[in-house]
mmCIF file of C-alpha atoms in Angstrom:
data_model
loop_
_atom_site.group_PDB
_atom_site.id
_atom_site.type_symbol
_atom_site.label_atom_id
_atom_site.label_comp_id
_atom_site.label_asym_id
_atom_site.label_seq_id
_atom_site.Cartn_x
_atom_site.Cartn_y
_atom_site.Cartn_z
ATOM 1 C CA MET A 6 15.213 123.445 96.144
ATOM 2 C CA THR A 7 15.573 121.103 99.494
ATOM 3 C CA LEU A 8 18.355 118.486 99.264
ATOM 4 C CA ALA A 9 15.310 115.994 99.555
ATOM 5 C CA SER A 10 14.413 117.346 95.867
ATOM 6 C CA ALA A 11 17.997 117.852 94.798
ATOM 7 C CA SER A 12 20.099 115.813 92.796
ATOM 8 C CA LEU A 13 22.801 113.739 93.690
ATOM 9 C CA VAL A 14 25.389 114.637 96.158
ATOM 10 C CA GLN A 15 28.850 113.485 95.289
ATOM 11 C CA VAL A 16 31.356 113.790 98.347
ATOM 12 C CA GLN A 17 35.083 112.846 98.209
ATOM 13 C CA ILE A 18 36.484 112.839 102.239
ATOM 14 C CA CYS A 19 39.294 110.860 101.652
ATOM 15 C CA GLY A 20 41.816 113.066 100.445
ATOM 16 C CA PRO A 21 40.875 116.729 99.865
ATOM 17 C CA LEU A 22 37.079 117.330 100.994
ATOM 18 C CA VAL A 23 35.138 117.493 97.626
ATOM 19 C CA VAL A 24 31.490 118.354 97.766
ATOM 20 C CA GLU A 25 29.620 118.331 94.429
ATOM 21 C CA ARG A 26 26.020 118.643 93.152
ATOM 22 C CA ASP A 27 24.671 119.724 89.605
ATOM 23 C CA GLY A 28 28.129 120.216 88.447
ATOM 24 C CA GLN A 29 28.919 122.787 91.112
ATOM 25 C CA ARG A 30 31.381 122.818 94.089
ATOM 26 C CA LEU A 31 29.945 123.065 97.339
ATOM 27 C CA ASP A 32 32.445 122.476 99.565
ATOM 28 C CA ALA A 33 34.300 125.921 99.160
ATOM 29 C CA ARG A 34 30.596 127.410 101.002
ATOM 30 C CA LEU A 35 31.176 125.588 104.086
ATOM 31 C CA PRO A 36 32.043 127.612 107.027
ATOM 32 C CA GLY A 37 35.685 127.253 107.394
ATOM 33 C CA ARG A 38 37.389 124.424 109.054
ATOM 34 C CA GLN A 39 35.337 123.808 111.661
ATOM 35 C CA GLY A 40 32.564 123.794 109.512
ATOM 36 C CA ARG A 41 34.289 121.063 107.026
ATOM 37 C CA LEU A 42 35.187 118.894 110.318
ATOM 38 C CA LEU A 43 31.245 119.327 111.687
ATOM 39 C CA PHE A 44 30.260 117.941 107.947
ATOM 40 C CA THR A 45 32.716 115.218 107.598
ATOM 41 C CA TYR A 46 31.666 113.950 111.168
ATOM 42 C CA LEU A 47 27.934 113.797 109.799
ATOM 43 C CA VAL A 48 29.120 112.499 106.867
ATOM 44 C CA VAL A 49 30.469 109.530 108.335
ATOM 45 C CA ASN A 50 27.811 108.849 110.830
ATOM 46 C CA ARG A 51 25.269 109.844 108.546
ATOM 47 C CA HIS A 52 23.127 106.952 108.864
ATOM 48 C CA ARG A 53 22.460 107.510 112.693
ATOM 49 C CA HIS A 54 21.690 110.928 115.274
ATOM 50 C CA ILE A 55 24.154 112.068 116.903
ATOM 51 C CA THR A 56 24.108 114.341 120.104
ATOM 52 C CA ARG A 57 25.349 118.111 120.651
ATOM 53 C CA ASP A 58 27.812 116.535 122.956
ATOM 54 C CA GLU A 59 29.271 113.976 121.048
ATOM 55 C CA LEU A 60 29.008 116.592 118.087
ATOM 56 C CA ALA A 61 31.204 119.101 120.444
ATOM 57 C CA GLU A 62 34.272 116.551 121.575
ATOM 58 C CA ALA A 63 34.219 115.984 117.603
ATOM 59 C CA LEU A 64 34.943 119.452 116.823
ATOM 60 C CA TRP A 65 36.970 120.870 120.200
ATOM 61 C CA ARG A 66 39.399 119.145 122.508
ATOM 62 C CA GLU A 67 37.872 120.695 125.774
ATOM 63 C CA PRO A 68 34.214 121.547 125.036
ATOM 64 C CA ASP A 69 32.358 124.348 126.897
ATOM 65 C CA PRO A 70 29.184 122.456 127.848
ATOM 66 C CA ALA A 71 27.843 125.831 128.639
ATOM 67 C CA ALA A 72 28.837 127.217 125.058
ATOM 68 C CA VAL A 73 27.869 124.776 123.054
ATOM 69 C CA ASP A 74 24.881 125.532 121.328
ATOM 70 C CA ALA A 75 26.637 128.975 120.853
ATOM 71 C CA ARG A 76 29.322 127.354 119.113
ATOM 72 C CA LEU A 77 27.563 124.669 116.924
ATOM 73 C CA ASN A 78 24.561 126.671 115.998
ATOM 74 C CA PRO A 79 26.216 128.837 113.788
ATOM 75 C CA LEU A 80 27.713 126.384 111.834
ATOM 76 C CA LEU A 81 24.442 123.937 111.417
ATOM 77 C CA SER A 82 22.554 127.325 110.163
ATOM 78 C CA LYS A 83 25.688 127.541 107.402
ATOM 79 C CA LEU A 84 24.809 123.730 106.213
ATOM 80 C CA ARG A 85 21.530 124.674 105.972
ATOM 81 C CA ARG A 86 22.039 127.356 103.762
ATOM 82 C CA VAL A 87 24.724 125.413 101.681
ATOM 83 C CA PHE A 88 22.443 122.116 101.179
ATOM 84 C CA GLY A 89 18.788 122.973 101.888
ATOM 85 C CA ALA A 90 16.592 123.881 104.928
ATOM 86 C CA ASP A 91 16.160 119.742 105.236
ATOM 87 C CA SER A 92 19.410 118.757 105.444
ATOM 88 C CA VAL A 93 20.257 118.929 109.278
ATOM 89 C CA ASP A 94 17.672 116.781 110.905
ATOM 90 C CA GLY A 95 16.835 117.296 114.784
ATOM 91 C CA ARG A 96 17.566 119.310 117.830
ATOM 92 C CA SER A 97 19.022 118.019 120.680
ATOM 93 C CA ALA A 98 20.293 115.216 118.366
ATOM 94 C CA ILE A 99 21.150 115.715 115.128
ATOM 95 C CA ARG A 100 21.527 113.976 111.651
ATOM 96 C CA LEU A 101 22.868 114.918 108.390
ATOM 97 C CA CYS A 102 20.183 114.338 105.381
ATOM 98 C CA LEU A 103 21.907 112.823 102.075
ATOM 99 C CA PRO A 104 18.774 110.936 100.638
ATOM 100 C CA VAL A 105 20.932 111.163 97.498
ATOM 101 C CA ALA A 106 24.316 110.591 97.595
ATOM 102 C CA ARG A 107 27.548 109.326 96.952
ATOM 103 C CA VAL A 108 30.340 109.367 99.687
ATOM 104 C CA ASP A 109 34.028 107.575 98.363
ATOM 105 C CA MET A 110 34.405 105.722 101.831
ATOM 106 C CA GLU A 111 30.813 104.015 100.997
ATOM 107 C CA THR A 112 31.282 103.100 98.279
ATOM 108 C CA ALA A 113 35.118 101.924 98.685
ATOM 109 C CA ALA A 114 33.150 99.562 101.320
ATOM 110 C CA ASP A 115 30.932 98.133 98.741
ATOM 111 C CA ALA A 116 33.723 97.607 96.478
ATOM 112 C CA ILE A 117 35.978 95.523 98.340
ATOM 113 C CA HIS A 118 32.674 93.235 99.362
ATOM 114 C CA THR A 119 32.352 92.578 95.410
ATOM 115 C CA ALA A 120 36.026 92.049 95.381
ATOM 116 C CA GLU A 121 36.243 89.157 98.088
ATOM 117 C CA SER A 122 33.340 87.614 96.781
ATOM 118 C CA ALA A 123 34.414 87.207 93.646
ATOM 119 C CA VAL A 124 37.909 86.223 94.723
ATOM 120 C CA ALA A 125 36.327 83.206 96.822
ATOM 121 C CA GLN A 126 34.832 82.838 93.656
ATOM 122 C CA ARG A 127 38.308 82.371 91.828
ATOM 123 C CA ASP A 128 36.131 85.052 88.983
ATOM 124 C CA TRP A 129 39.527 86.886 89.163
ATOM 125 C CA PRO A 130 38.326 89.939 86.620
ATOM 126 C CA ARG A 131 35.217 90.749 88.452
ATOM 127 C CA ALA A 132 37.689 90.984 91.102
ATOM 128 C CA TRP A 133 40.194 93.223 89.613
ATOM 129 C CA GLY A 134 37.974 96.801 89.152
ATOM 130 C CA PRO A 135 36.184 97.023 92.371
ATOM 131 C CA ALA A 136 39.679 96.125 93.827
ATOM 132 C CA LEU A 137 41.065 98.877 92.413
ATOM 133 C CA THR A 138 38.279 101.126 92.958
ATOM 134 C CA ALA A 139 38.527 100.512 96.958
ATOM 135 C CA LEU A 140 42.303 100.871 97.050
ATOM 136 C CA PHE A 141 42.383 104.380 95.023
ATOM 137 C CA VAL A 142 39.903 105.497 98.041
ATOM 138 C CA ALA A 143 42.106 103.691 101.141
ATOM 139 C CA GLU A 144 45.416 105.366 99.688
ATOM 140 C CA ARG A 145 44.247 108.678 100.419
ATOM 141 C CA ASP A 146 44.927 110.706 103.617
ATOM 142 C CA PHE A 147 42.022 111.401 105.489
ATOM 143 C CA LEU A 148 41.931 114.783 107.122
ATOM 144 C CA PRO A 149 45.436 115.292 106.760
ATOM 145 C CA GLY A 150 46.783 117.700 109.109
ATOM 146 C CA GLU A 151 43.841 117.103 111.806
ATOM 147 C CA ASP A 152 43.927 115.054 114.802
ATOM 148 C CA ALA A 153 41.696 113.699 117.077
ATOM 149 C CA PRO A 154 40.450 110.299 118.287
ATOM 150 C CA TRP A 155 37.689 109.792 115.379
ATOM 151 C CA ILE A 156 39.716 111.158 113.124
ATOM 152 C CA ASP A 157 42.560 108.392 114.053
ATOM 153 C CA GLU A 158 39.609 105.817 114.016
ATOM 154 C CA ILE A 159 38.562 106.230 110.543
ATOM 155 C CA ARG A 160 42.359 106.503 109.303
ATOM 156 C CA HIS A 161 42.578 102.937 110.831
ATOM 157 C CA ARG A 162 39.885 101.769 108.938
ATOM 158 C CA LEU A 163 41.085 102.867 105.699
ATOM 159 C CA THR A 164 44.083 101.503 106.632
ATOM 160 C CA GLU A 165 42.624 98.248 106.952
ATOM 161 C CA LEU A 166 40.659 98.958 104.150
ATOM 162 C CA ARG A 167 43.751 99.350 102.227
ATOM 163 C CA VAL A 168 45.474 95.746 103.031
ATOM 164 C CA ARG A 169 42.358 94.626 102.008
ATOM 165 C CA ALA A 170 42.027 95.727 98.534
ATOM 166 C CA LEU A 171 45.661 94.870 97.717
ATOM 167 C CA GLU A 172 45.162 91.654 99.144
ATOM 168 C CA CYS A 173 42.375 91.530 96.671
ATOM 169 C CA TYR A 174 43.699 93.336 93.896
ATOM 170 C CA ALA A 175 47.430 90.811 94.101
ATOM 171 C CA ALA A 176 45.453 87.550 94.000
ATOM 172 C CA ALA A 177 43.194 89.180 90.927
ATOM 173 C CA GLY A 178 46.762 89.759 89.143
ATOM 174 C CA LEU A 179 47.715 86.255 90.013
ATOM 175 C CA GLY A 180 44.569 84.844 88.781
ATOM 176 C CA ILE A 181 44.641 86.858 85.715
ATOM 177 C CA GLY A 182 48.638 86.809 84.914
ATOM 178 C CA GLY A 183 50.385 87.966 82.246
ATOM 179 C CA THR A 184 50.423 91.527 82.185
ATOM 180 C CA GLU A 185 48.982 91.803 85.239
ATOM 181 C CA LEU A 186 51.905 89.812 87.384
ATOM 182 C CA PRO A 187 53.712 93.185 87.577
ATOM 183 C CA GLY A 188 50.621 94.726 89.663
ATOM 184 C CA ALA A 189 50.178 91.644 92.152
ATOM 185 C CA VAL A 190 54.119 91.987 92.548
ATOM 186 C CA ARG A 191 53.557 95.548 93.458
ATOM 187 C CA ALA A 192 50.469 94.737 95.792
ATOM 188 C CA GLY A 193 52.325 92.022 97.523
ATOM 189 C CA ARG A 194 55.540 94.915 98.114
ATOM 190 C CA GLN A 195 53.180 97.099 99.862
ATOM 191 C CA LEU A 196 51.441 94.760 101.628
ATOM 192 C CA THR A 197 54.888 93.269 103.474
ATOM 193 C CA ARG A 198 55.383 97.106 104.220
ATOM 194 C CA LEU A 199 52.069 98.041 105.486
ATOM 195 C CA ALA A 200 51.485 94.542 107.241
ATOM 196 C CA PRO A 201 55.179 93.425 107.803
ATOM 197 C CA LEU A 202 53.404 90.388 110.258
ATOM 198 C CA ARG A 203 50.550 89.669 108.183
ATOM 199 C CA GLU A 204 51.546 86.492 105.899
ATOM 200 C CA SER A 205 48.881 86.756 103.132
ATOM 201 C CA GLY A 206 51.407 89.652 101.619
ATOM 202 C CA TYR A 207 54.142 87.599 101.421
ATOM 203 C CA ARG A 208 52.600 84.780 100.132
ATOM 204 C CA TYR A 209 51.007 86.894 97.371
ATOM 205 C CA LEU A 210 54.661 87.676 96.733
ATOM 206 C CA MET A 211 55.901 84.773 96.753
ATOM 207 C CA GLN A 212 53.379 83.421 94.066
ATOM 208 C CA ALA A 213 53.976 86.978 91.962
ATOM 209 C CA LEU A 214 57.675 86.515 92.036
ATOM 210 C CA ALA A 215 57.642 82.603 91.224
ATOM 211 C CA ALA A 216 54.792 83.134 87.829
ATOM 212 C CA GLU A 217 57.261 85.653 86.816
ATOM 213 C CA GLY A 218 60.756 83.992 86.912
ATOM 214 C CA ASN A 219 62.088 84.938 90.046
ATOM 215 C CA LEU A 220 62.113 81.924 91.738
ATOM 216 C CA ALA A 221 65.660 82.534 94.077
ATOM 217 C CA GLU A 222 63.928 86.649 94.922
ATOM 218 C CA ALA A 223 60.562 84.548 95.463
ATOM 219 C CA LEU A 224 62.551 82.160 98.459
ATOM 220 C CA ALA A 225 64.408 85.480 99.783
ATOM 221 C CA VAL A 226 60.903 86.717 100.105
ATOM 222 C CA TYR A 227 60.240 83.556 102.810
ATOM 223 C CA GLY A 228 63.301 84.023 104.212
ATOM 224 C CA ARG A 229 62.775 88.026 105.349
ATOM 225 C CA LEU A 230 59.197 86.943 106.360
ATOM 226 C CA SER A 231 60.563 83.559 108.964
ATOM 227 C CA GLU A 232 63.167 86.200 110.182
ATOM 228 C CA CYS A 233 60.572 89.293 110.925
ATOM 229 C CA LEU A 234 58.455 86.964 112.730
ATOM 230 C CA ARG A 235 61.167 85.222 115.206
ATOM 231 C CA ASP A 236 62.162 88.788 115.912
ATOM 232 C CA GLN A 237 58.949 90.167 116.673
ATOM 233 C CA LEU A 238 56.818 87.450 118.036
ATOM 234 C CA GLY A 239 59.163 84.399 118.124
ATOM 235 C CA VAL A 240 57.581 81.921 116.262
ATOM 236 C CA SER A 241 57.626 80.815 112.693
ATOM 237 C CA PRO A 242 55.702 80.847 109.216
ATOM 238 C CA SER A 243 52.128 79.200 109.234
ATOM 239 C CA PRO A 244 52.066 75.860 107.688
ATOM 240 C CA ALA A 245 50.344 77.744 104.530
ATOM 241 C CA THR A 246 52.744 79.573 104.186
ATOM 242 C CA ARG A 247 55.834 76.907 104.404
ATOM 243 C CA GLU A 248 54.128 74.928 102.333
ATOM 244 C CA LEU A 249 54.261 77.132 99.578
ATOM 245 C CA TYR A 250 58.091 78.029 99.992
ATOM 246 C CA GLU A 251 58.673 74.108 100.004
ATOM 247 C CA ARG A 252 56.853 73.724 96.602
ATOM 248 C CA LEU A 253 58.807 76.878 95.246
ATOM 249 C CA LEU A 254 61.884 74.830 96.748
ATOM 250 C CA ALA A 255 60.602 71.807 95.279
ATOM 251 C CA GLU A 256 60.591 73.612 91.595
ATOM 252 C CA THR A 257 64.478 74.914 91.528
#
């Protein structure tokens, strides 16, 4: 059976690599460490053709141009055996063909767009689920133990995705209120640790703590932000953050 006629292929590249089709795990059949790296790189870039030289640079620190074909061809042949003869398209430039696929990082990217749209419309219940979906993916390690510029780039993208997901989750928790407030507090705390110069996390944390009745702690968060910004950048919190602080201060 060719890949084009196969069922849905589900791919998890964040966290342990998992590839499943028709209830069968395929990741164990990939050709070793380099096969997993090659497959992951092709998945991340599956909507474009990739030159052999680019693939070699992704797999090996200092690839020998004269040995690229000899090293790549066996790996590509094994991918074809695992996923089907038409799964790898091209000769000089390669593209992985997964016409019916669900990739966790792509699912997370779609989810965060849905969540941010819902937050902009103040539709808190609709934002809550997609924010968690994106967060669950973004919190996983990407290719732990591996080191390469393209891997660092993906990790940076996942960190940004995690920040955006935490912001949406905090906003949704605040909007829903009640039993979701502790989640908003946790998200706010994570944001202040993950992005200590990003004021939105402090504002979400201040609002969530105040909604729980912890006004003194909410005001203390502003103090920590002020100190951080002064020490790191020599600036004060933005007008939006100062306005929130003054509003909470008036409630004491």
